[in-house]
Structure formats: C-alpha cells, structure tokens
Amino acid sequence: MVTSDIIASLALVVSVLSAGVTFYFHFRDRPELLLKSTFTSGYDPGTERIVISIVNAGRRPAILRMWAGVDAAGHWVGSYFGGERAGLRLGESEHFEFSLSKHELWASTPDAEVKFLDIWVEDSLGKRHQVKDSKINIARLRDAN
C-alpha cells in the first residue's frame, strides 16, 4: 500500500468515529422522561392511592404542561402543572411525584363522564408520555375497598 492510501484510510476511520461520537452525544443531550406509577395501600381503609413518579433522566431540562386521564372511548380530561401558562420544570435528574385517590379517577365534562383507564403526561412540545403500569394500578385502586 502506498502511504497516501494508508493516510486516507486512517482519515476515513477517524471521520466515521467522529461522526458516531457526535451522533451519540447529540441524542444523549436531550430531556428523557421516565414515568411510572405505583399502587400504595394505606393504613386505613379508603386511603389507597396511586403515586405517579416522573424523573428527567436526560441532560436537558424538561417542562411538563399537564397530566391527563383517558377513558375507553379516548376522551380525556387533563390538569395543568402549576397553572395553564407556568408548567413544571424538571432539570437534569430532578424528580416529581403526585398521587391520585380513588375519587380522582373520574371527571365530569359537559359532554360525558370520563372514567380514567390510563394516564399520560404532556410536555411543552405537545408530546405525550404514557405512565408505566397506570392501567394496572388504576384497576387495582378501583377494586380496593
């Protein structure tokens, strides 16, 4: 092999590696939300709750607008975090929790009554993030005393 071929091959390898590292850090450098729900039974009957836990595992802040419950027909009712304009800001590795009791699993609208079967959280870009195990835990809470 000629010296110029070796140098060109090394330059190609370095360029591909550089592009790969850039690509990796570009997609790592964004918010990444981890959402999960857990069922907690209280000490007294009627104090059972679902705890929704949200963690920003990404490298950039995430702003959450609202959480919402969805029924079987796809109707949903949402509640804003911190008011309609404010939102909830989660920085890198920040954590937020809120809980729902049995009577908070439905809402009345002018059109219908929405009985929650699933829960999602919406960020400031309008992307909806499903809460892990929310369907299971909602069913458990409904079945509790």
Coordinates of N, CA and C in Angstrom, one line a residue:
M1 N 0.8 -1.2 0.0 CA 0.0 0.0 0.0 C 0.9 1.2 0.0
V2 N 0.4 2.2 -0.7 CA 1.1 3.5 -0.7 C 0.7 4.3 0.5
T3 N 1.7 5.1 0.9 CA 1.5 6.0 2.1 C 0.2 6.8 2.1
S4 N -0.1 7.3 0.9 CA -1.3 8.2 0.8 C -2.5 7.3 1.0
D5 N -2.5 6.1 0.6 CA -3.7 5.2 0.8 C -3.9 4.9 2.3
I6 N -2.8 4.7 3.0 CA -2.9 4.5 4.5 C -3.4 5.7 5.2
I7 N -2.9 6.9 4.8 CA -3.4 8.1 5.4 C -4.8 8.4 5.1
A8 N -5.3 8.1 3.9 CA -6.7 8.3 3.5 C -7.6 7.3 4.3
S9 N -7.1 6.1 4.5 CA -7.9 5.1 5.2 C -8.0 5.5 6.7
L10 N -6.9 6.0 7.3 CA -7.0 6.4 8.7 C -7.9 7.6 8.8
A11 N -7.8 8.5 7.8 CA -8.7 9.7 7.9 C -10.2 9.3 7.8
L12 N -10.5 8.3 7.0 CA -11.8 7.8 6.9 C -12.3 7.2 8.2
V13 N -11.4 6.4 8.8 CA -11.8 5.8 10.1 C -12.0 6.9 11.2
V14 N -11.1 7.8 11.2 CA -11.3 8.9 12.2 C -12.6 9.7 11.9
S15 N -12.9 10.0 10.7 CA -14.1 10.7 10.3 C -15.4 9.9 10.8
V16 N -15.4 8.6 10.5 CA -16.6 7.8 10.9 C -16.7 7.8 12.4
L17 N -15.6 7.6 13.1 CA -15.7 7.6 14.6 C -16.1 8.9 15.1
S18 N -15.7 10.0 14.5 CA -16.1 11.3 15.0 C -17.6 11.5 14.7
A19 N -18.0 11.1 13.6 CA -19.5 11.3 13.3 C -20.3 10.4 14.3
G20 N -19.8 9.2 14.6 CA -20.5 8.4 15.5 C -20.6 9.0 16.9
V21 N -19.5 9.5 17.4 CA -19.5 10.2 18.7 C -20.4 11.4 18.7
T22 N -20.3 12.2 17.7 CA -21.2 13.4 17.6 C -22.7 13.0 17.6
F23 N -23.0 11.9 16.8 CA -24.4 11.4 16.8 C -24.8 11.0 18.2
Y24 N -24.0 10.2 18.9 CA -24.3 9.7 20.2 C -24.6 10.8 21.2
F25 N -23.7 11.8 21.3 CA -23.9 12.9 22.2 C -25.0 13.8 21.8
H26 N -25.3 13.9 20.6 CA -26.4 14.8 20.2 C -27.7 14.2 20.7
F27 N -27.9 12.9 20.6 CA -29.2 12.3 21.0 C -29.2 12.0 22.5
R28 N -28.0 12.0 23.1 CA -28.0 11.9 24.6 C -28.2 13.2 25.3
D29 N -28.0 14.3 24.6 CA -28.1 15.7 25.1 C -29.5 16.2 24.9
R30 N -30.5 15.6 25.5 CA -31.9 16.0 25.4 C -32.6 15.5 26.7
P31 N -33.8 16.0 26.9 CA -34.6 15.5 28.1 C -35.1 14.1 27.8
E32 N -35.1 13.3 28.8 CA -35.6 11.9 28.7 C -36.4 11.7 30.0
L33 N -37.7 11.5 29.8 CA -38.6 11.3 31.0 C -38.9 9.9 31.3
L34 N -38.8 9.5 32.5 CA -39.1 8.2 33.0 C -40.3 8.3 33.9
L35 N -41.4 7.8 33.5 CA -42.7 7.9 34.2 C -43.1 6.5 34.7
K36 N -43.6 6.4 35.9 CA -44.1 5.1 36.4 C -45.1 5.4 37.5
S37 N -46.0 4.4 37.7 CA -47.0 4.5 38.7 C -46.9 3.3 39.7
T38 N -47.2 3.6 40.9 CA -47.2 2.5 41.9 C -48.5 2.6 42.7
F39 N -49.0 1.5 43.1 CA -50.2 1.4 44.0 C -49.7 1.3 45.4
T40 N -50.2 2.2 46.3 CA -49.9 2.1 47.7 C -51.2 2.0 48.5
S41 N -51.2 1.0 49.3 CA -52.3 0.8 50.2 C -52.1 1.5 51.5
G42 N -53.0 2.2 52.0 CA -52.9 3.0 53.2 C -53.1 2.1 54.4
Y43 N -52.8 2.7 55.6 CA -53.0 2.0 56.9 C -54.5 1.8 57.1
D44 N -55.3 2.8 56.8 CA -56.7 2.7 57.0 C -57.5 2.4 55.7
P45 N -58.6 1.8 55.8 CA -59.4 1.5 54.5 C -59.8 2.9 53.9
G46 N -59.7 2.9 52.6 CA -60.1 4.1 51.8 C -58.9 5.1 51.6
T47 N -57.7 4.7 52.1 CA -56.6 5.6 51.9 C -55.6 5.1 50.8
E48 N -56.1 4.2 50.0 CA -55.2 3.7 48.9 C -55.0 4.8 47.9
R49 N -53.9 4.8 47.3 CA -53.6 5.8 46.3 C -52.7 5.2 45.2
I50 N -52.6 5.9 44.1 CA -51.7 5.7 43.0 C -50.7 6.8 43.1
V51 N -49.4 6.5 43.1 CA -48.4 7.5 43.1 C -47.7 7.5 41.7
I52 N -47.7 8.7 41.1 CA -47.1 8.9 39.8 C -45.8 9.5 40.0
S53 N -44.7 8.9 39.5 CA -43.4 9.4 39.7 C -42.8 9.8 38.3
I54 N -42.2 11.0 38.2 CA -41.6 11.5 37.0 C -40.2 11.9 37.3
V55 N -39.3 11.3 36.5 CA -37.9 11.7 36.6 C -37.3 12.1 35.2
N56 N -36.6 13.2 35.2 CA -35.9 13.6 34.0 C -34.5 13.0 34.0
A57 N -34.3 11.9 33.3 CA -33.1 11.2 33.2 C -32.2 11.8 32.1
G58 N -32.6 12.8 31.4 CA -31.8 13.4 30.3 C -30.9 14.4 30.8
R59 N -30.2 15.1 29.8 CA -29.2 16.1 30.1 C -29.7 17.5 30.0
R60 N -30.9 17.7 29.5 CA -31.5 19.0 29.3 C -32.8 19.1 30.2
P61 N -33.2 20.3 30.5 CA -34.5 20.5 31.3 C -35.7 20.0 30.5
A62 N -36.7 19.6 31.2 CA -38.0 19.2 30.5 C -39.0 20.1 31.2
I63 N -40.0 20.5 30.4 CA -41.1 21.3 31.0 C -42.4 20.5 30.7
L64 N -43.1 20.2 31.8 CA -44.3 19.4 31.7 C -45.5 20.3 31.8
R65 N -46.4 20.2 30.9 CA -47.6 21.0 30.9 C -48.7 20.5 31.8
M66 N -49.1 19.2 31.5 CA -50.3 18.7 32.2 C -50.2 17.2 32.3
W67 N -51.1 16.6 33.1 CA -51.3 15.2 33.2 C -52.8 15.0 32.8
A68 N -53.1 13.8 32.3 CA -54.5 13.6 31.9 C -54.8 12.1 32.1
G69 N -56.1 11.9 32.3 CA -56.7 10.6 32.3 C -57.5 10.4 31.1
V70 N -57.5 9.1 30.6 CA -58.2 8.8 29.4 C -59.1 7.6 29.6
D71 N -60.3 7.7 29.0 CA -61.3 6.6 29.2 C -61.2 5.6 28.0
A72 N -62.1 4.6 28.0 CA -62.1 3.6 26.9 C -62.4 4.2 25.6
A73 N -63.2 5.2 25.5 CA -63.6 5.8 24.2 C -62.5 6.8 23.7
G74 N -61.5 7.1 24.4 CA -60.5 8.0 24.0 C -60.7 9.4 24.5
H75 N -61.8 9.7 25.3 CA -62.0 11.0 25.8 C -61.0 11.2 27.0
W76 N -60.5 12.4 27.1 CA -59.5 12.7 28.2 C -59.8 14.0 28.9
V77 N -59.4 14.0 30.1 CA -59.5 15.2 31.0 C -58.2 15.4 31.6
G78 N -57.6 16.7 31.5 CA -56.3 17.0 32.0 C -56.3 18.0 33.0
S79 N -55.2 18.0 33.8 CA -55.0 19.1 34.8 C -53.6 19.6 34.6
Y80 N -53.5 20.9 34.6 CA -52.2 21.6 34.4 C -51.3 21.5 35.6
F81 N -50.0 21.4 35.3 CA -49.0 21.5 36.4 C -48.7 23.0 36.6
G82 N -49.0 23.6 37.8 CA -48.6 24.9 38.1 C -49.4 26.0 37.3
G83 N -50.6 25.7 36.8 CA -51.3 26.7 36.0 C -51.1 26.5 34.5
E84 N -52.0 27.1 33.8 CA -52.0 26.9 32.3 C -50.8 27.4 31.6
R85 N -50.2 28.4 32.1 CA -49.0 29.0 31.4 C -47.7 28.6 32.1
A86 N -47.7 28.2 33.4 CA -46.4 28.0 34.1 C -45.8 26.7 33.7
G87 N -46.4 25.6 33.9 CA -45.8 24.3 33.7 C -44.9 23.9 34.9
L88 N -44.3 22.7 34.8 CA -43.4 22.2 35.8 C -42.1 21.9 35.1
R89 N -41.0 22.6 35.6 CA -39.7 22.4 35.0 C -38.9 21.4 35.8
L90 N -38.4 20.4 35.1 CA -37.6 19.4 35.7 C -36.2 19.5 35.1
G91 N -35.2 19.8 35.9 CA -33.8 19.8 35.4 C -33.3 18.4 35.3
E92 N -32.0 18.3 35.0 CA -31.3 17.0 34.9 C -31.4 16.3 36.3
S93 N -31.9 15.1 36.2 CA -32.0 14.2 37.4 C -33.0 14.6 38.4
E94 N -33.9 15.6 38.1 CA -34.9 16.0 39.0 C -36.1 15.1 39.0
H95 N -36.8 15.1 40.1 CA -37.8 14.1 40.4 C -39.1 14.9 40.9
F96 N -40.3 14.4 40.4 CA -41.5 14.9 40.9 C -42.5 13.8 41.1
E97 N -43.3 13.9 42.1 CA -44.4 12.9 42.4 C -45.7 13.6 42.7
F98 N -46.8 12.9 42.3 CA -48.1 13.3 42.7 C -48.9 12.1 42.9
S99 N -50.0 12.2 43.6 CA -50.8 11.0 43.9 C -52.2 11.2 43.6
L100 N -52.9 10.1 43.3 CA -54.3 10.2 43.0 C -55.1 9.2 43.9
S101 N -56.2 9.6 44.4 CA -57.0 8.7 45.2 C -58.1 8.2 44.3
K102 N -58.9 7.3 44.9 CA -60.0 6.7 44.1 C -61.0 7.6 43.5
H103 N -61.4 8.7 44.3 CA -62.3 9.6 43.8 C -61.8 10.6 42.7
E104 N -60.5 10.5 42.5 CA -59.8 11.4 41.5 C -59.7 10.6 40.1
L105 N -60.2 9.5 40.0 CA -60.1 8.7 38.8 C -61.2 8.9 37.8
W106 N -62.0 9.9 38.0 CA -63.1 10.2 37.1 C -63.3 11.7 37.1
A107 N -63.8 12.2 36.0 CA -64.1 13.7 35.9 C -65.4 13.8 35.0
S108 N -66.1 14.9 35.3 CA -67.3 15.2 34.5 C -67.0 16.3 33.6
T109 N -67.4 16.1 32.3 CA -67.3 17.2 31.3 C -68.7 17.5 30.9
P110 N -68.9 18.6 30.1 CA -70.2 18.9 29.6 C -70.7 17.8 28.7
D111 N -69.8 17.1 28.0 CA -70.2 16.0 27.1 C -70.4 14.7 27.7
A112 N -69.6 14.3 28.7 CA -69.7 12.9 29.2 C -69.0 12.9 30.6
E113 N -69.1 11.7 31.2 CA -68.3 11.4 32.4 C -67.1 10.6 32.0
V114 N -65.9 11.0 32.3 CA -64.7 10.3 31.9 C -64.2 9.5 33.1
K115 N -64.2 8.2 33.0 CA -63.6 7.3 34.0 C -62.3 6.8 33.5
F116 N -61.2 7.2 34.2 CA -59.9 7.0 33.7 C -59.5 5.5 33.7
L117 N -58.9 5.2 32.5 CA -58.4 3.8 32.4 C -56.9 3.9 32.2
D118 N -56.4 5.0 31.8 CA -54.9 5.2 31.5 C -54.6 6.7 31.9
I119 N -53.3 6.9 32.1 CA -52.8 8.3 32.4 C -51.6 8.6 31.5
W120 N -51.5 9.8 31.0 CA -50.3 10.3 30.3 C -50.0 11.7 30.8
V121 N -48.7 12.1 30.5 CA -48.2 13.4 30.8 C -47.8 14.0 29.5
E122 N -48.1 15.3 29.4 CA -47.7 16.0 28.2 C -46.6 17.1 28.5
D123 N -45.6 17.2 27.6 CA -44.6 18.1 27.8 C -44.9 19.4 27.0
S124 N -44.0 20.4 27.1 CA -44.2 21.7 26.5 C -44.2 21.6 25.0
L125 N -43.7 20.6 24.4 CA -43.7 20.4 22.9 C -44.9 19.7 22.4
G126 N -45.8 19.3 23.4 CA -47.0 18.6 23.0 C -46.9 17.1 22.9
K127 N -45.7 16.6 23.2 CA -45.5 15.1 23.2 C -46.1 14.5 24.4
R128 N -46.9 13.4 24.2 CA -47.5 12.7 25.3 C -46.7 11.5 25.7
H129 N -46.5 11.4 27.0 CA -45.7 10.3 27.6 C -46.6 9.4 28.4
Q130 N -46.7 8.1 28.1 CA -47.5 7.2 28.9 C -46.9 6.9 30.2
V131 N -47.7 6.8 31.2 CA -47.2 6.4 32.5 C -47.2 4.9 32.7
K132 N -46.1 4.3 32.9 CA -45.9 2.9 33.0 C -46.8 2.3 34.1
D133 N -47.4 1.2 33.8 CA -48.3 0.5 34.8 C -49.5 1.2 35.3
S134 N -49.9 2.3 34.6 CA -51.0 3.1 35.1 C -52.3 2.3 34.9
K135 N -52.5 1.6 33.9 CA -53.7 0.8 33.7 C -53.9 -0.2 34.8
I136 N -52.8 -0.9 35.1 CA -52.9 -2.0 36.1 C -53.2 -1.4 37.5
N137 N -52.5 -0.3 37.8 CA -52.7 0.4 39.1 C -54.0 1.0 39.2
I138 N -54.6 1.6 38.2 CA -55.9 2.2 38.2 C -56.9 1.1 38.5
A139 N -56.8 -0.1 37.8 CA -57.7 -1.2 38.1 C -57.6 -1.7 39.5
R140 N -56.4 -1.7 40.1 CA -56.2 -2.2 41.5 C -56.8 -1.2 42.4
L141 N -56.7 0.1 42.1 CA -57.3 1.1 43.0 C -58.8 1.1 43.0
R142 N -59.4 0.9 41.8 CA -60.8 0.7 41.7 C -61.4 -0.5 42.4
D143 N -60.6 -1.6 42.5 CA -61.0 -2.8 43.1 C -60.8 -2.8 44.6
A144 N -60.0 -1.8 45.1 CA -59.7 -1.7 46.6 C -61.0 -1.3 47.3
N145 N -61.1 -1.7 48.5 CA -62.3 -1.4 49.3 C -63.0 -0.3 48.8

